[in-house]
GROMACS .gro file of C-alpha atoms in nm:
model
  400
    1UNK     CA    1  -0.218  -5.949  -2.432
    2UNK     CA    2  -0.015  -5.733  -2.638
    3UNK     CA    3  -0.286  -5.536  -2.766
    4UNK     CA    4  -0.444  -5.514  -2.430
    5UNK     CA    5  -0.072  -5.309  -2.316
    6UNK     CA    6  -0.132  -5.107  -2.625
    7UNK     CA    7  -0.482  -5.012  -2.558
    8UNK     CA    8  -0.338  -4.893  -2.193
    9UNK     CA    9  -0.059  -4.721  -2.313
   10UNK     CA   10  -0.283  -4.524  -2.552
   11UNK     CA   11  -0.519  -4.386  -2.290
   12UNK     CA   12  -0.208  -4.320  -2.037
   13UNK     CA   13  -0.112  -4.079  -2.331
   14UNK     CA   14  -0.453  -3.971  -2.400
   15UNK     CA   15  -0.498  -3.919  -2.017
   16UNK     CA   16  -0.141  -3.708  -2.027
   17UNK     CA   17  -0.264  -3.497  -2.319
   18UNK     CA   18  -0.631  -3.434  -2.114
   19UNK     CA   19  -0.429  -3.321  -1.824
   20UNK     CA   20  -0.187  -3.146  -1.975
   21UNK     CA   21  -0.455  -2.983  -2.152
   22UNK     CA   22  -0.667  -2.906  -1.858
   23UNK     CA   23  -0.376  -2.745  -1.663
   24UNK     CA   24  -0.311  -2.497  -2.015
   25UNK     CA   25  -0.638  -2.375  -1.993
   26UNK     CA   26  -0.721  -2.368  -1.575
   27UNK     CA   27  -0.404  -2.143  -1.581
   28UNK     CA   28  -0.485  -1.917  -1.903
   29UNK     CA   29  -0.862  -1.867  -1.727
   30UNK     CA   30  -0.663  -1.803  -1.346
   31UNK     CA   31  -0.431  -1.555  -1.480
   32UNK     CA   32  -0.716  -1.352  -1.705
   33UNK     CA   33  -0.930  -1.371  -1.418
   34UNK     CA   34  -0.673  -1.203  -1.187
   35UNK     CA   35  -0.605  -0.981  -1.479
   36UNK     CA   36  -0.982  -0.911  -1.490
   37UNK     CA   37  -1.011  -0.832  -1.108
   38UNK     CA   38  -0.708  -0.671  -1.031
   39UNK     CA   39  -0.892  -0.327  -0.902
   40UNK     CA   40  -1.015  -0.561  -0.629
   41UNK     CA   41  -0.741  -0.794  -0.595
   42UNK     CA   42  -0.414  -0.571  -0.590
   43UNK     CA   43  -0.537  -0.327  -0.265
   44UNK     CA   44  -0.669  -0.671  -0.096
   45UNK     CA   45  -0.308  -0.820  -0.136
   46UNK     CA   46  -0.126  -0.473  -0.087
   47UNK     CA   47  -0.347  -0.506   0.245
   48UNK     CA   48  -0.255  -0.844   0.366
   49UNK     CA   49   0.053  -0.770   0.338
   50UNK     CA   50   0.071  -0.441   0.514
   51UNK     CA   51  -0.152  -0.644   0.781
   52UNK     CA   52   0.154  -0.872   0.912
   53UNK     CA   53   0.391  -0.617   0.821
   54UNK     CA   54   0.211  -0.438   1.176
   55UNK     CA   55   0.161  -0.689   1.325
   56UNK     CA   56   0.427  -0.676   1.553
   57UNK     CA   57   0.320  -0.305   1.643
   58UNK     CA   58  -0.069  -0.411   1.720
   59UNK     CA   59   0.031  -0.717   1.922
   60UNK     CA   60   0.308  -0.469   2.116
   61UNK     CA   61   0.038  -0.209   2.190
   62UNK     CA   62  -0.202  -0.453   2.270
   63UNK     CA   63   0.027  -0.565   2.548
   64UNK     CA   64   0.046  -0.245   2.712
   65UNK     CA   65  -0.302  -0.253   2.785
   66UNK     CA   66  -0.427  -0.049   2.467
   67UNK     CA   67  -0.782  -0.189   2.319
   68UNK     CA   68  -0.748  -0.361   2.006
   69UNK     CA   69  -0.945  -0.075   1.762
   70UNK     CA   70  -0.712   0.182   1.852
   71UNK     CA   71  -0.379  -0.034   1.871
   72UNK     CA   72  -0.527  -0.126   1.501
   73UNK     CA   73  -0.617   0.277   1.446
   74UNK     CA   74  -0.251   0.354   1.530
   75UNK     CA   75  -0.067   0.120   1.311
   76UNK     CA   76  -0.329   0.271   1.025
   77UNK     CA   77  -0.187   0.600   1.133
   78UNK     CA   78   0.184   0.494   1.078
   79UNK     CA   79   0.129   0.321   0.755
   80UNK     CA   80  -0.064   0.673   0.646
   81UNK     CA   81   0.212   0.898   0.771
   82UNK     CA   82   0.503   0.685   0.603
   83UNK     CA   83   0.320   0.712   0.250
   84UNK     CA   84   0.257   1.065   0.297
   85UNK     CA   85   0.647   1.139   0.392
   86UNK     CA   86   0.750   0.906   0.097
   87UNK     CA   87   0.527   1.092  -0.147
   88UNK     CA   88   0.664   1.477   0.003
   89UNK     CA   89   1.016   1.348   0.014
   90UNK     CA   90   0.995   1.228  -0.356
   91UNK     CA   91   0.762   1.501  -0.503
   92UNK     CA   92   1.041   1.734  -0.374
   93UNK     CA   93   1.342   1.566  -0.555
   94UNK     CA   94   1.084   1.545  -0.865
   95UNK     CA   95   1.042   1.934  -0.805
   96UNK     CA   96   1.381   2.008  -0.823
   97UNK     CA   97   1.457   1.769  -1.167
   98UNK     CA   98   1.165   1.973  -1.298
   99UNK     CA   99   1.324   2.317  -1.220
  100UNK     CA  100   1.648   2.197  -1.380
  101UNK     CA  101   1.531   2.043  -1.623
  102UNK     CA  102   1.633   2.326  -1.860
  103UNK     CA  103   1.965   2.286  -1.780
  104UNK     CA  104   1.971   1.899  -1.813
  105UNK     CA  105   1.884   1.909  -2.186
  106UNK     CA  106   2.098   2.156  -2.293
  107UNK     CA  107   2.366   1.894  -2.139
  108UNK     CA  108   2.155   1.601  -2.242
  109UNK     CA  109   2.101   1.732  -2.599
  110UNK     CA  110   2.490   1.728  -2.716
  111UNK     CA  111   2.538   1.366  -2.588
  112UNK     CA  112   2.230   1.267  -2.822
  113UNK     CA  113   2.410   1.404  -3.099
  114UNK     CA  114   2.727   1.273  -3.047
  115UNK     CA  115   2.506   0.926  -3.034
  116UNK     CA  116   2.296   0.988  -3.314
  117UNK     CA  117   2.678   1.030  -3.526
  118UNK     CA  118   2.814   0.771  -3.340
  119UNK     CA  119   2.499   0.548  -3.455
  120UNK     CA  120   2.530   0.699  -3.804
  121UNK     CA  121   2.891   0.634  -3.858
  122UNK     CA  122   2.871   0.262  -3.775
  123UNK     CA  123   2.561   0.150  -3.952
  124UNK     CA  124   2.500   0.391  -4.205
  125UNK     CA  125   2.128   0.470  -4.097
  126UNK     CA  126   1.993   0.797  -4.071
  127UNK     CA  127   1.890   0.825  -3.694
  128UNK     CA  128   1.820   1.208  -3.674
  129UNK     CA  129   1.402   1.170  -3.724
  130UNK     CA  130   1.408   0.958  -3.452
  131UNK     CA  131   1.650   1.175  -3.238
  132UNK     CA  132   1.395   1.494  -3.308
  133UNK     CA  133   1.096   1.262  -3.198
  134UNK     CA  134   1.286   1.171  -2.857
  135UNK     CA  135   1.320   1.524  -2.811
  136UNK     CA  136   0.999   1.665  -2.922
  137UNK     CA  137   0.823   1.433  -2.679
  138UNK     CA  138   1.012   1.466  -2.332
  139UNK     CA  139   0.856   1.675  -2.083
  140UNK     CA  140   0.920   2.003  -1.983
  141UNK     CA  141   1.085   2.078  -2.316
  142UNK     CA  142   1.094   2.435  -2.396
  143UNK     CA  143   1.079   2.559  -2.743
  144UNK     CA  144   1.094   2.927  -2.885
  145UNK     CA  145   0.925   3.031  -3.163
  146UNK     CA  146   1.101   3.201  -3.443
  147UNK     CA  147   1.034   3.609  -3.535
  148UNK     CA  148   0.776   3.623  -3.831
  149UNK     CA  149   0.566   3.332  -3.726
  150UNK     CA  150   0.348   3.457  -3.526
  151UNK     CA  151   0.035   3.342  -3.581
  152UNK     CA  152   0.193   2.962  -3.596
  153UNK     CA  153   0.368   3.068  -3.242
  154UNK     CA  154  -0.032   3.158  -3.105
  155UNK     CA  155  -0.147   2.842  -3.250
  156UNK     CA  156   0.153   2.634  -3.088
  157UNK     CA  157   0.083   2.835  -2.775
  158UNK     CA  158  -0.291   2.737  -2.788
  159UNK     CA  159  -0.183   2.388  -2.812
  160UNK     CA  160   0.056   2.413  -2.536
  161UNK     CA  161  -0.217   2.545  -2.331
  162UNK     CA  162  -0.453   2.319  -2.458
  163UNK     CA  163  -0.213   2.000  -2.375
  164UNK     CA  164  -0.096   2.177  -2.042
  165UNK     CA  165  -0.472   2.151  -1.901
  166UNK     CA  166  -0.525   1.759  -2.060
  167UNK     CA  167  -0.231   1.690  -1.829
  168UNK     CA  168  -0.361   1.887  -1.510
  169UNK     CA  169  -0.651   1.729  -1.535
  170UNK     CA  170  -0.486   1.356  -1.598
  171UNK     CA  171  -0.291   1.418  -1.315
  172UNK     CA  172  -0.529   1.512  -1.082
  173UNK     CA  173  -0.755   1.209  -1.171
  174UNK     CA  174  -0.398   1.005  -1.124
  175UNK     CA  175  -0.360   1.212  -0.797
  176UNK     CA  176  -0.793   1.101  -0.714
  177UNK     CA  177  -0.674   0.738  -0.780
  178UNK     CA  178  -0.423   0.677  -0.612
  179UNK     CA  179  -0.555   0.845  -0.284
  180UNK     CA  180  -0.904   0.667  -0.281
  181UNK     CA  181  -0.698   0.338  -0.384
  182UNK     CA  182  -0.469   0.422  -0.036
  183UNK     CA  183  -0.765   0.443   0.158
  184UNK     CA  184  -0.909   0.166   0.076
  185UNK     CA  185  -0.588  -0.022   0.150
  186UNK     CA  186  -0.617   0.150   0.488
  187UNK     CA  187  -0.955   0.028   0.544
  188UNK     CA  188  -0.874  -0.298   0.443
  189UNK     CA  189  -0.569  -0.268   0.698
  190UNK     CA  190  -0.817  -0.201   0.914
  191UNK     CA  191  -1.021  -0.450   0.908
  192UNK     CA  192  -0.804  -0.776   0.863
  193UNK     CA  193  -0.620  -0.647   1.166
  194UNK     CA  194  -0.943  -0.572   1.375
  195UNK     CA  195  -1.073  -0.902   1.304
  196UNK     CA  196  -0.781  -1.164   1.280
  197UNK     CA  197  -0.884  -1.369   1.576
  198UNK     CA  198  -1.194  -1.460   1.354
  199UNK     CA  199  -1.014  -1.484   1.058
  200UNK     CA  200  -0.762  -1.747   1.238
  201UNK     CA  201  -1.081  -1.955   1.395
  202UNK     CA  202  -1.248  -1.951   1.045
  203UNK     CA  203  -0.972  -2.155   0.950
  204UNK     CA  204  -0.931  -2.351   1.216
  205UNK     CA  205  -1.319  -2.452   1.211
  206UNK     CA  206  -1.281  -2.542   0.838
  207UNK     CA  207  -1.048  -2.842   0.941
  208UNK     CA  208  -1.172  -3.146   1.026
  209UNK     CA  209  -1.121  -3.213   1.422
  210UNK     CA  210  -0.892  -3.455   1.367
  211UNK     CA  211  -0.597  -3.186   1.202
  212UNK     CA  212  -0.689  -2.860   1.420
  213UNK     CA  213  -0.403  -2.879   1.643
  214UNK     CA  214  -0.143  -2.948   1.342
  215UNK     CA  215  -0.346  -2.677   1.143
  216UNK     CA  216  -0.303  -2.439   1.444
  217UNK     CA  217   0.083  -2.492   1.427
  218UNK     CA  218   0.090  -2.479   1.095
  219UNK     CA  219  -0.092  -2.170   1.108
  220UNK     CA  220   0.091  -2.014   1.413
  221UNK     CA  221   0.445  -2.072   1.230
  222UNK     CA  222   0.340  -1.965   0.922
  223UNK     CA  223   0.195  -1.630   1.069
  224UNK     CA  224   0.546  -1.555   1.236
  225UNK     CA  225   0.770  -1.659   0.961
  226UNK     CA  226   0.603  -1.460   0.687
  227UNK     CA  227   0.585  -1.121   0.936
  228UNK     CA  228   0.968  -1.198   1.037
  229UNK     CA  229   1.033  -1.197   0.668
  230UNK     CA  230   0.843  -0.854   0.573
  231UNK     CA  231   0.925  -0.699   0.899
  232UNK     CA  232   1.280  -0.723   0.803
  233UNK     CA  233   1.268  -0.678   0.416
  234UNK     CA  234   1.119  -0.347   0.545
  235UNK     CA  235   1.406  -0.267   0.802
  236UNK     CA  236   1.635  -0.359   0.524
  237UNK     CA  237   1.459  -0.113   0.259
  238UNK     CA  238   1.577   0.140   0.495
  239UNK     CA  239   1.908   0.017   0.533
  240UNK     CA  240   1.943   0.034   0.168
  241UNK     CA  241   1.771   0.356   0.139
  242UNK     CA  242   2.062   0.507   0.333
  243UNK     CA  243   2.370   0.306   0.212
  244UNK     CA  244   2.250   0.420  -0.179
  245UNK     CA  245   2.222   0.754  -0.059
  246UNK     CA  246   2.572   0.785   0.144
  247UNK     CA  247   2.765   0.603  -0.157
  248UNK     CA  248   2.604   0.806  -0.459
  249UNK     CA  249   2.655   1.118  -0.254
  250UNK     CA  250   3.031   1.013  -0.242
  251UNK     CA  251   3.028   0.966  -0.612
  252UNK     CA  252   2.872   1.310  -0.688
  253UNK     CA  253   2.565   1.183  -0.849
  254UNK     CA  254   2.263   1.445  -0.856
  255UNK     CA  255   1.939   1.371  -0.700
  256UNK     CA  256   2.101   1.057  -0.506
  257UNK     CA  257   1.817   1.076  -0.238
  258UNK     CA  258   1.542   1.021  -0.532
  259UNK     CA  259   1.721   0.735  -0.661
  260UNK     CA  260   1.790   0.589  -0.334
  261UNK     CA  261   1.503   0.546  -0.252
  262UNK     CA  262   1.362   0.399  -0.581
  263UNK     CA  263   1.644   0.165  -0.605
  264UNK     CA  264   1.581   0.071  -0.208
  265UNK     CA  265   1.203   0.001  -0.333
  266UNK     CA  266   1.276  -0.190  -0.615
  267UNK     CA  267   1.548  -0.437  -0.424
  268UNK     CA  268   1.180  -0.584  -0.347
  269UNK     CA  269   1.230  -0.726  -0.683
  270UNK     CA  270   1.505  -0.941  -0.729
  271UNK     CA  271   1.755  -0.940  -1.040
  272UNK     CA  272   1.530  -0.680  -1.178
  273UNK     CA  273   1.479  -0.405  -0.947
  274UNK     CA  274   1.879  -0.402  -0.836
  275UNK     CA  275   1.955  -0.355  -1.265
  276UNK     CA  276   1.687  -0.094  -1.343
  277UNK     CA  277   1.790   0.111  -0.988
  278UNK     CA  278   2.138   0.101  -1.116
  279UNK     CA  279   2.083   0.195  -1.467
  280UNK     CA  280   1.891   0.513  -1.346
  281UNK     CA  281   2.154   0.606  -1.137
  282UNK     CA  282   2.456   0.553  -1.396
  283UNK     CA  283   2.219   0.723  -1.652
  284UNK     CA  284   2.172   1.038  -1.445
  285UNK     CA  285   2.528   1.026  -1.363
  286UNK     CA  286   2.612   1.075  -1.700
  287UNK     CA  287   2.307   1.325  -1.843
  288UNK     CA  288   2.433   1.570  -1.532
  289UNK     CA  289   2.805   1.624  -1.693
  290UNK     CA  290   2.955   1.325  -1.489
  291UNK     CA  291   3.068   1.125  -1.772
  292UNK     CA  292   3.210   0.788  -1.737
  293UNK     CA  293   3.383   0.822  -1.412
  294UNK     CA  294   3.051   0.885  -1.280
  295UNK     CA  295   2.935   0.570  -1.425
  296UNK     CA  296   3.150   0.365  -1.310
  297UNK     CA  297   3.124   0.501  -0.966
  298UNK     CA  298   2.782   0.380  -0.948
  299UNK     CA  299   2.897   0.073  -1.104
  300UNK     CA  300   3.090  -0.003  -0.752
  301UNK     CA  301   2.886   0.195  -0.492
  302UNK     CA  302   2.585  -0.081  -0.618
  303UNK     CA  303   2.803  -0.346  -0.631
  304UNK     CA  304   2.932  -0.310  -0.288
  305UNK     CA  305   2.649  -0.244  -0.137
  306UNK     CA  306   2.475  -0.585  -0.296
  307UNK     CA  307   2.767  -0.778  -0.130
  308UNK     CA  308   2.645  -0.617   0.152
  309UNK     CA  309   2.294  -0.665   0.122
  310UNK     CA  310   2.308  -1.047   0.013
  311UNK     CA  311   2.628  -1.190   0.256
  312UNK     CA  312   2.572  -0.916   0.608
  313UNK     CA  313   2.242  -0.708   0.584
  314UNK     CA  314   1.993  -0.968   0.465
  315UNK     CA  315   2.122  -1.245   0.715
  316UNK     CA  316   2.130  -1.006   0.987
  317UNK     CA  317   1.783  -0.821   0.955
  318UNK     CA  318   1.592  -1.051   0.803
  319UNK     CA  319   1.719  -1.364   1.002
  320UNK     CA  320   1.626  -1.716   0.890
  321UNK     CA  321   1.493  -1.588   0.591
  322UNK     CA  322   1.295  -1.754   0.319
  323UNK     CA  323   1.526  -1.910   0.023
  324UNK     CA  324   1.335  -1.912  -0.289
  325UNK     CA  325   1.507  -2.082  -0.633
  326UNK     CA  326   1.603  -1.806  -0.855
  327UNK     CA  327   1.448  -1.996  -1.144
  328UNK     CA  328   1.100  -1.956  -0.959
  329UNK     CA  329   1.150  -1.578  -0.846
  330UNK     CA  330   1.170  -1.464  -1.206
  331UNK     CA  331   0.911  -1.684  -1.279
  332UNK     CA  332   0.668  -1.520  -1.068
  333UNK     CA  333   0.792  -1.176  -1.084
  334UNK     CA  334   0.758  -1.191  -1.453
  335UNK     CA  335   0.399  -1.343  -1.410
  336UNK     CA  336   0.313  -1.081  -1.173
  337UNK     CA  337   0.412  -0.784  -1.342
  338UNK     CA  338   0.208  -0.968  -1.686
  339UNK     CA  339  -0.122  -0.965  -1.466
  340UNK     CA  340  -0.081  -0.645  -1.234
  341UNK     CA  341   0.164  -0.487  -1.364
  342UNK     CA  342   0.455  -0.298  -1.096
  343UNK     CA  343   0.219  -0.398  -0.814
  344UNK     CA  344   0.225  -0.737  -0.955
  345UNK     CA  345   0.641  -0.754  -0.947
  346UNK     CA  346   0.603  -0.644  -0.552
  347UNK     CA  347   0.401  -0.831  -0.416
  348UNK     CA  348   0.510  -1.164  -0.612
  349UNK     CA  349   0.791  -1.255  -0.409
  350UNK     CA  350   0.626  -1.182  -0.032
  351UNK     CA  351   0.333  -1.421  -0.155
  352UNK     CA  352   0.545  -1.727  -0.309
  353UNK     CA  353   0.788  -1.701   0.009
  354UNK     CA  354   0.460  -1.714   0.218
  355UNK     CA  355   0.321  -1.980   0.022
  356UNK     CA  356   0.666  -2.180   0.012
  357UNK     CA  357   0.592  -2.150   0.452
  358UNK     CA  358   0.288  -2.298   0.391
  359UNK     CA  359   0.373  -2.591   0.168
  360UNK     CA  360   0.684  -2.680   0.421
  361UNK     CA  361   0.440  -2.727   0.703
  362UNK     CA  362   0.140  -2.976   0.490
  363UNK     CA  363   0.308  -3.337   0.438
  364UNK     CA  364   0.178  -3.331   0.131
  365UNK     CA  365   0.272  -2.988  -0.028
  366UNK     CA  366   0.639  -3.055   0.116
  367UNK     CA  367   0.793  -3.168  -0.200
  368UNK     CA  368   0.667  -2.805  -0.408
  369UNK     CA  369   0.790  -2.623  -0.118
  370UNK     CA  370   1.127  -2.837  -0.157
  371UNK     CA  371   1.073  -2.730  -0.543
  372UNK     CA  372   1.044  -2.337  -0.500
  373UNK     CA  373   1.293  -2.354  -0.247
  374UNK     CA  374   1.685  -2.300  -0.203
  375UNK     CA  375   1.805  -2.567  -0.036
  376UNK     CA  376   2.164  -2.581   0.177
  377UNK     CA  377   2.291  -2.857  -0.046
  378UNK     CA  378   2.205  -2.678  -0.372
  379UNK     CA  379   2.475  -2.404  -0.275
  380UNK     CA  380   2.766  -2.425  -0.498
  381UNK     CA  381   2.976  -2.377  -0.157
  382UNK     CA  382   3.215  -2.099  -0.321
  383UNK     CA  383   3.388  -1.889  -0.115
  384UNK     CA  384   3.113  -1.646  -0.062
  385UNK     CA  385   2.880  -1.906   0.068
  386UNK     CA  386   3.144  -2.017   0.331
  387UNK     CA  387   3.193  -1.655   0.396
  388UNK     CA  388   2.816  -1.632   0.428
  389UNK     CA  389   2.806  -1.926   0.675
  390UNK     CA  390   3.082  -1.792   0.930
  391UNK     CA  391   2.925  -1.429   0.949
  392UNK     CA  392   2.580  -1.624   1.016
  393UNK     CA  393   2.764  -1.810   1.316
  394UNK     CA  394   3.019  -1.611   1.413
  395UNK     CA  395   2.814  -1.275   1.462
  396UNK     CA  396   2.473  -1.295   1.301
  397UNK     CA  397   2.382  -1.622   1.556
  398UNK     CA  398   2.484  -1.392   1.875
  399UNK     CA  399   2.164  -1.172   1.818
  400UNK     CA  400   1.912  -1.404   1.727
   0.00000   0.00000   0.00000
């Protein structure tokens, strides 16, 4: 008898290690397989997403009595014309850092100095080759070239030119990429849109009879959830986009529109897009003469404005918005940007808060939904939560 126990014991271990084993390996061969196909993958999922972010806009023009290919031809157009009027509202700030870019190292190089003796002082290490590298190697440096050297100036000029045309032509290949890529996504827009009805019956047909109506609710509140939730993560981008830009205007901080923006874009990745948006805006603050006042400026203006975001903006635009555990968002956004890199970080969260809708509405995928999920009684019910709660009912509740 006892040995029998043992003998069961054994292969419940054995079975543990198989699985255990199994799951290792099925998720190394997922994730290098995304990795593998991501020049398919990412403009697909960029697409999707895009899809039910217009959603709202096809279904609208559909209603007014406009055919389906040109409601679907329209919201095309908008996507196109807010990409273009990102890219021309961003190339110009990039313009003007390039023009004064002159001007920033002369202030930048002193402060690298004072660092480098600063760095020297306290650990004793020489830090100057490494300084010189730093400098060597960022852009748009401008270097004369000493009287009497002229033939090494001509070389170094060759090499300029030489390096000057390498980059040309890398950036117009960049420039290539990225505009066939956007097209594709637009085509893929396109179609997903054009043909959703077909997409939704597909599913439906692939469930047994027995489950179509639950699938079709499933399905139908899945579908609005997940295009409430990018619909207003989109409103709110703007939202941000202008709150950055009033507040680092107020501070003094150069180029405020450029890094409102960016730091509006990366809010789409939690924890980690609100730090590096922050840093680039305390960092310019200080390479443009502002010093530490200027840091510390931006130090508030983001803080106050991510009280707003998290306890008024987000509740109000967004709604009843998907809760995902913090433990689970890095997770995924540090998964994401291992297999696709940036495009990876953005589109992680949209796809686990979609596919925590999904597992709340299949009995048995409820308990990982419950897993990935924020619940109410998980809150540690401080006073920003309770805070959070009135505004909901007092004012945010009024407009839903």
């Amino acid at each position: 008898m006892e040995e029998s126990t043992e003998k069961q014991s054994m292969q419940k271990v054995k079975n543990i290690l198989l699985y255990t084993t199994l799951f290792i390996l099925g998720s190394y061969f997922l994730f290098d397989g995304l990795a593998v196909a991501k020049g398919f993958l990412i403009p697909v999922s960029i697409a999707v997403l895009l899809s039910l972010l217009m959603l709202p806009l096809c279904r609208w023009l559909e209603g007014k009595g406009i055919s389906r290919g040109w409601a679907v031809l329209v919201c095309d157009l908008c996507i196109l014309l807010a990409i273009m009027g990102l890219f021309f509202l961003v190339s110009a700030q990039i313009k003007n850092i390039v023009d004064d870019w002159p001007q920033l190292k002369k202030q930048v190089q002193p402060k690298m100095e004072r660092m480098q003796q600063f760095f020297e002082d306290k650990t004793g290490l020489d830090a100057d080759p490494h300084i010189q590298s730093f400098m060597e190697q960022v852009p748009f440096s401008t270097q004369s070239v000493p009287e009497g050297e002229t033939q090494a100036g001509d070389q170094a000029k060759s090499r300029d030119t030489e390096n000057e045309v390498t980059t040309l032509a890398k950036s117009a290949i960049g420039l290539f990429g990225i505009f066939a890529a956007t097209l594709l996504v637009l085509v893929y827009v396109f179609f997903f849109m054009y043909f959703r009805r077909k997409f939704r019956k597909f599913i439906l047909m692939a469930v047994p009879a027995s489950g179509r109506e639950k699938a079709e609710d499933t399905l139908r509140k899945t579908s609005t959830v997940a295009m409430n939730y990018l619909v207003g993560k989109g409103v709110l981008i703007i939202f941000l986009a202008a709150l950055y830009g009033i507040g680092l205007s107020i501070v003094g901080i150069e180029y405020a529109l450029l890094i409102s923006i960016i730091a509006a874009l990366l809010s789409l990745i939690p924890y980690i897009g609100n730090v590096i948006g922050g840093g680039m805006a305390m960092l310019l603050g200080l390479v443009t003469g502002g010093g530490f006042e200027a840091a510390i400026g931006v130090l508030i203006v983001f803080s106050i404005i991510q009280f707003i975001e998290s306890y008024i903006l987000e509740p109000f635009v967004v709604g009843h918005k998907v809760d995902l555990n913090p433990a689970f968002t890095i997770i995924v956004v540090v998964l994401g940007g291992a297999v696709w890199g940036v495009a990876g970080m953005v589109v992680a969260i949209p796809y686990l808060a979609i596919l925590k809708v999904v597992m709340d509405h299949i009995e048995p995928l409820k308990p990982y939904g419950y897993l990935i999920g924020e619940e109410e009684d998980e809150k540690n019910g401080g006073w920003l939560d309770k805070f959070e709660n009135w505004f909901d009912k007092k004012v945010v509740s009024r407009f839903r």
